[in-house]
Coordinates of C-alpha atoms in Angstrom, one line a residue:
X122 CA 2.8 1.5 -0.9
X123 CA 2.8 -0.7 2.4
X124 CA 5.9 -1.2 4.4
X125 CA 5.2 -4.8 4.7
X126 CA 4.8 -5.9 1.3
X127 CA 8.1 -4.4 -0.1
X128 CA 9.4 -5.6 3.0
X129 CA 8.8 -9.4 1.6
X130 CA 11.6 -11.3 0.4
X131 CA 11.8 -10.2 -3.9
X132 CA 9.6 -13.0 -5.5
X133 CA 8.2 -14.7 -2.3
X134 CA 4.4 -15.8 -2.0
X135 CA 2.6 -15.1 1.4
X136 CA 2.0 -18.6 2.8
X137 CA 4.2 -20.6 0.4
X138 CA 8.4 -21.6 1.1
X139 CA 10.9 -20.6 -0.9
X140 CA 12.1 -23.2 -3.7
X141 CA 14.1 -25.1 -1.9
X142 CA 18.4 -24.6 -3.7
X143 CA 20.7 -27.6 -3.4
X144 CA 23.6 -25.1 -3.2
X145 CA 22.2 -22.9 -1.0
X146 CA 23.5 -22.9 2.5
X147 CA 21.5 -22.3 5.7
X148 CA 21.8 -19.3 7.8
X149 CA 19.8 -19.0 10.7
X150 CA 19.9 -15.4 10.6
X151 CA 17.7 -15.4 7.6
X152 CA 15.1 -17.4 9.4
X153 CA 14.7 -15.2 11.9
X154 CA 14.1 -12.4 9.6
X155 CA 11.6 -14.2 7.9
X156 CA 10.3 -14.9 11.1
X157 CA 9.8 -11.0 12.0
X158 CA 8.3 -10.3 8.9
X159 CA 5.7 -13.0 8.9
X160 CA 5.0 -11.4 12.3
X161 CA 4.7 -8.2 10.9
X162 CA 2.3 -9.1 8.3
X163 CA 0.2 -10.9 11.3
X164 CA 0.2 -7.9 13.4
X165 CA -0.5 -5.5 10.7
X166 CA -4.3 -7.7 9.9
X167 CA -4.7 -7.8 13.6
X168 CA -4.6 -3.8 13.4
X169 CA -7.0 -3.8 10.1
X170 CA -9.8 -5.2 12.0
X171 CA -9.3 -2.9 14.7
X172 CA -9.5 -0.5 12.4
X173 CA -12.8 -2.1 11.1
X174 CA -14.0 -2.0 14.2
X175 CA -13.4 2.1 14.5
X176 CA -15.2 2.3 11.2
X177 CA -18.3 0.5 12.6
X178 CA -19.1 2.8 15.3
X179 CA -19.0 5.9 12.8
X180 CA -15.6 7.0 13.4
X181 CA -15.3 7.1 9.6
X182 CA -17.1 9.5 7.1
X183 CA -19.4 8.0 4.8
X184 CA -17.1 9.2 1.4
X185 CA -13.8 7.2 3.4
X186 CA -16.6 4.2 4.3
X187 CA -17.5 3.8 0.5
X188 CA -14.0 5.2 -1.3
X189 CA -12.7 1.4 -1.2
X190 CA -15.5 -0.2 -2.9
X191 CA -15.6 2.5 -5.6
X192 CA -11.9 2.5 -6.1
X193 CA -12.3 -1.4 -6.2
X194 CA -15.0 -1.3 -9.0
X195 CA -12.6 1.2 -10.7
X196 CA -9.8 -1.4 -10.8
X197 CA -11.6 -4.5 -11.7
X198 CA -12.9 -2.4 -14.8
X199 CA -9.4 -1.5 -15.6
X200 CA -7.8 -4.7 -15.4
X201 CA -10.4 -6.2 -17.6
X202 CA -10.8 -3.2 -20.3
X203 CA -7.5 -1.2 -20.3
X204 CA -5.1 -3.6 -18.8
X205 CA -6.1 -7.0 -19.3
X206 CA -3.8 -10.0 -18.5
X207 CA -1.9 -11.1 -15.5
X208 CA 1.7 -9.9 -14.2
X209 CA 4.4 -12.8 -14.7
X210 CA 6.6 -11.1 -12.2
X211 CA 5.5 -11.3 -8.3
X212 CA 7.6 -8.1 -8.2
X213 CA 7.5 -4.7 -9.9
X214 CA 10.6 -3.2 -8.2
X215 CA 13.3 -5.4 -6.4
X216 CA 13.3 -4.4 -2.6
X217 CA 16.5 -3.1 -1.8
X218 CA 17.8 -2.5 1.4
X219 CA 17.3 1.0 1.4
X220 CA 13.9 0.3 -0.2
X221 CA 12.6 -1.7 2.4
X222 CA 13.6 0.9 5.2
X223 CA 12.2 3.1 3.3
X224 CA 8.7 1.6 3.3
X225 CA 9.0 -0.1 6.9
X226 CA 9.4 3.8 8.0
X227 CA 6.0 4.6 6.4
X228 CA 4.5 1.5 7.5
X229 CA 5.3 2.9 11.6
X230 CA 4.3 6.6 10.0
X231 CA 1.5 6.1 8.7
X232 CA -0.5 2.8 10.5
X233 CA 1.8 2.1 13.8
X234 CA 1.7 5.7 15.3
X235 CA -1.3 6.7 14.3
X236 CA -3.1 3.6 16.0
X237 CA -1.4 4.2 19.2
X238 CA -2.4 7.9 18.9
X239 CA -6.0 6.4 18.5
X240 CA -5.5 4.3 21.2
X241 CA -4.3 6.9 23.2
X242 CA -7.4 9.4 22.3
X243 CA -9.5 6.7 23.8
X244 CA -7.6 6.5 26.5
X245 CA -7.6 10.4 27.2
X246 CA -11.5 10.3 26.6
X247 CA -10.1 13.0 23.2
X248 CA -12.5 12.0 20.9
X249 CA -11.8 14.7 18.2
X250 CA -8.4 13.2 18.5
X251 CA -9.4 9.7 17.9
X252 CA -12.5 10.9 15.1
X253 CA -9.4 13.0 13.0
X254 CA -6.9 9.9 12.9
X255 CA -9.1 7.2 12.2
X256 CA -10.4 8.1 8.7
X257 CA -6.6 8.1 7.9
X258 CA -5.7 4.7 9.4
X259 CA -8.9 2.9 7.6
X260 CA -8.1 4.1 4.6
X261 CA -4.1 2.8 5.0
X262 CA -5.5 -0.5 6.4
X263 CA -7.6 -1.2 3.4
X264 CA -5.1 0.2 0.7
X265 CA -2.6 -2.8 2.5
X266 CA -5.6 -5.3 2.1
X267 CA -5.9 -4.4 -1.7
X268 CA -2.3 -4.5 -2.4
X269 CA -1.6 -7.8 -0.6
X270 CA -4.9 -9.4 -2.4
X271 CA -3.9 -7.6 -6.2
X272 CA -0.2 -8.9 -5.5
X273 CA -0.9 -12.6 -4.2
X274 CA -3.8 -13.9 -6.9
X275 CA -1.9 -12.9 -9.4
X276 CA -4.6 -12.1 -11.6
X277 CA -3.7 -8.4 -12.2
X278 CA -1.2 -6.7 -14.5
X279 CA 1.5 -4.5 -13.1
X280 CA -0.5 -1.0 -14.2
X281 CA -3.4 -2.8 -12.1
X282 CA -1.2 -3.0 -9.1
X283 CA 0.6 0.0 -9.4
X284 CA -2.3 2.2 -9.3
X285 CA -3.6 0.7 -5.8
X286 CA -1.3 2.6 -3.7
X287 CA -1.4 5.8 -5.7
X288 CA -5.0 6.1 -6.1
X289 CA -5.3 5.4 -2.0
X290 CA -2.6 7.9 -1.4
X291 CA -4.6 10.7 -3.1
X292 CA -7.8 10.4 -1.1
X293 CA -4.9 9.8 2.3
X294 CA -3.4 13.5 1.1
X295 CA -6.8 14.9 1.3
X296 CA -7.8 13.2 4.6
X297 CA -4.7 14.1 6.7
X298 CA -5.0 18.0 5.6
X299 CA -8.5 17.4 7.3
X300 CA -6.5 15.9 10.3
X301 CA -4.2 18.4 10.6
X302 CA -6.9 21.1 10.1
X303 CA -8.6 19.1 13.4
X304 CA -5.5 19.1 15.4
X305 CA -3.6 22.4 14.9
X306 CA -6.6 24.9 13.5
X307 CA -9.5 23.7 15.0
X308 CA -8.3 22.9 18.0
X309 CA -5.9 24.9 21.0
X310 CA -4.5 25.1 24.2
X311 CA -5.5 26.6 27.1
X312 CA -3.5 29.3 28.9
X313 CA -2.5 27.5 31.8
X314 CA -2.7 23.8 29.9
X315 CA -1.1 20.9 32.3
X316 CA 2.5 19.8 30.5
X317 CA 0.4 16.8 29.7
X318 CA -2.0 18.2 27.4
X319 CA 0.7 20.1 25.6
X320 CA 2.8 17.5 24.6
X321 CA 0.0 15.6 23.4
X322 CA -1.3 18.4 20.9
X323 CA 1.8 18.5 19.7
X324 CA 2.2 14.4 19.4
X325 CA -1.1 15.0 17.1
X326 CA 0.2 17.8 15.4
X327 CA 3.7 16.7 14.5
X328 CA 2.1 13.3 13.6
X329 CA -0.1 14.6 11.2
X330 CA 2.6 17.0 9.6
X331 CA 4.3 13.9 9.6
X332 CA 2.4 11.5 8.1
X333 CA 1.6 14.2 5.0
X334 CA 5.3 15.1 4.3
X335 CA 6.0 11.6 3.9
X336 CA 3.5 10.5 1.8
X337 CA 3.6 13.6 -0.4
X338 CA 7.3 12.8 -1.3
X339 CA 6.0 9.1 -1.9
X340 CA 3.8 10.3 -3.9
X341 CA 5.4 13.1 -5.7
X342 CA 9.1 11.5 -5.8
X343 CA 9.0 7.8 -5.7
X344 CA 5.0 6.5 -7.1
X345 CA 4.6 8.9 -10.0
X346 CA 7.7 9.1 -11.5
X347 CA 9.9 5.6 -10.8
X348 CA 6.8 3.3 -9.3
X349 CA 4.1 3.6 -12.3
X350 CA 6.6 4.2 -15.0
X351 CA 8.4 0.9 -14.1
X352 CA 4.9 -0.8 -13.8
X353 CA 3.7 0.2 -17.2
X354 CA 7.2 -0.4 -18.8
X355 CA 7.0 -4.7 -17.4
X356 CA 3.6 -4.6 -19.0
X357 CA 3.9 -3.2 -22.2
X358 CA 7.1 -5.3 -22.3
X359 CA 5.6 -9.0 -21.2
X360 CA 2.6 -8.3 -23.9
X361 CA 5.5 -7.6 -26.6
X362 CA 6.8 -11.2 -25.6
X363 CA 3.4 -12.4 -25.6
X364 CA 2.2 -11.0 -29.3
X365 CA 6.0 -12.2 -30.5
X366 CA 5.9 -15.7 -29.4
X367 CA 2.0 -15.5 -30.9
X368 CA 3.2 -14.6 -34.1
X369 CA 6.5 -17.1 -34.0
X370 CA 4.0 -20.0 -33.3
X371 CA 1.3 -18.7 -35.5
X372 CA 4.2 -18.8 -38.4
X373 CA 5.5 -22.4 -37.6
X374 CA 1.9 -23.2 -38.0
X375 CA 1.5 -21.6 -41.4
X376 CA 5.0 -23.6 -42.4
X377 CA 4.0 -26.9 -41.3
X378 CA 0.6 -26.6 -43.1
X379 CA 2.5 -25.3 -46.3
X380 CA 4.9 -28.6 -45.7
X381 CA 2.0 -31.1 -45.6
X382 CA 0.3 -29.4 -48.7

């Protein structure tokens, strides 16, 4: 799940004020968080279409190039045929403080170090470096694009929603063992290697470790058994209310053509 979308204020829209509460008193320091996070979320399309532009010079592998359109197909097909209908609730978990940290940590993990050790490749003339990473952060980049599209049209029931960031962080899991088979198998040191070069195979290497301890315990600890549980249970629960106030309204109907016969 991206850092900047659980970062959001619970049950805000992307582009649209909060309602406006008479009793509600102003505090600037609320503003200026706001503030940060609409920055965030313009920084983190600014860092997509870099991305994009990575992919177009065939930095990414065909499979990774393709993956989003497939795994698009695959949820459009879902929402229509398995989960049909449309989430009431903007939100399927209330962001918590330690929630939002949470996520904000994998946002930097996963897209904001990675770029800069991408940027840093190029910079180095590393080009295995920059090749190994990128596949990673285009997949990332367009897993945030889905989620921030499924969440704001609001066309998409929770289940929908849910399954964006796991099915993304499978093909991730697979893609960073890759990286880290680039940077710590395939790849070594010199005997008399400059202190520079050193610490940047281990900036690559501790990155990549990084990125897939993280998003193995997201995936194993917080998406598979809280995230989609808690999706599945809003949805089966809102098409409960949905048949119930069907049937009440189908049975006032049925008493008020009984009345006028």
């Amino acid at each position: 799940m991206s850092g900047v979308q659980l970062a959001m204020a619970p049950g805000s829209e992307p582009g649209k004020p909060l309602a406006a509460d008479p009793k509600a008193h102003h505090h600037p320091q609320q503003d200026a968080g706001g503030g940060m996070m609409g920055s965030l979320r313009y920084i983190e399309l600014q860092l997509v279409a870099f991305v994009m532009v990575f992919s177009a010079i065939g930095l990414v592998p065909l499979f990774d190039l393709v993956f989003p359109a497939i795994t698009t197909a695959y949820l459009l097909l879902l929402s229509r045929l398995a989960f049909p209908g449309a989430a009431k609730s903007k939100e399927i978990i209330q962001a918590s403080g330690m929630l939002r940290f949470y996520s904000i940590m994998g946002t930097v993990i996963g897209l904001f170090l990675p770029l800069a050790y991408v940027l840093g490749g190029f910079a180095r003339g590393d080009n295995e470096a920059v090749r190994s990473a990128t596949p990673q952060l285009f997949l990332l980049s367009f897993q945030i694009l889905t989620e921030n599209v499924v969440s704001g049209l609001s066309l998409f029931s929770a289940p929908v929603r849910a399954l964006v960031p796991l099915l993304y962080t499978v093909r991730r899991l697979f893609v960073i063992l890759d990286w880290i088979q680039d940077v710590w198998v395939n790849k070594s040191l010199g005997q008399n290697a400059p202190i520079q070069d050193i610490a940047w195979y281990w900036f690559g290497v501790s990155l990549a470790v990084t990125n897939l301890a993280y998003f193995s315990i997201n995936i194993s600890a917080f998406l598979i058994p809280y995230f989609l549980p808690r999706a599945f249970e809003l949805h089966f629960k809102e098409r409960y209310e949905r048949e119930a106030k069907l049937a009440a309204d189908k049975s006032q109907s049925e008493t008020k053509d009984k009345k006028f016969d």
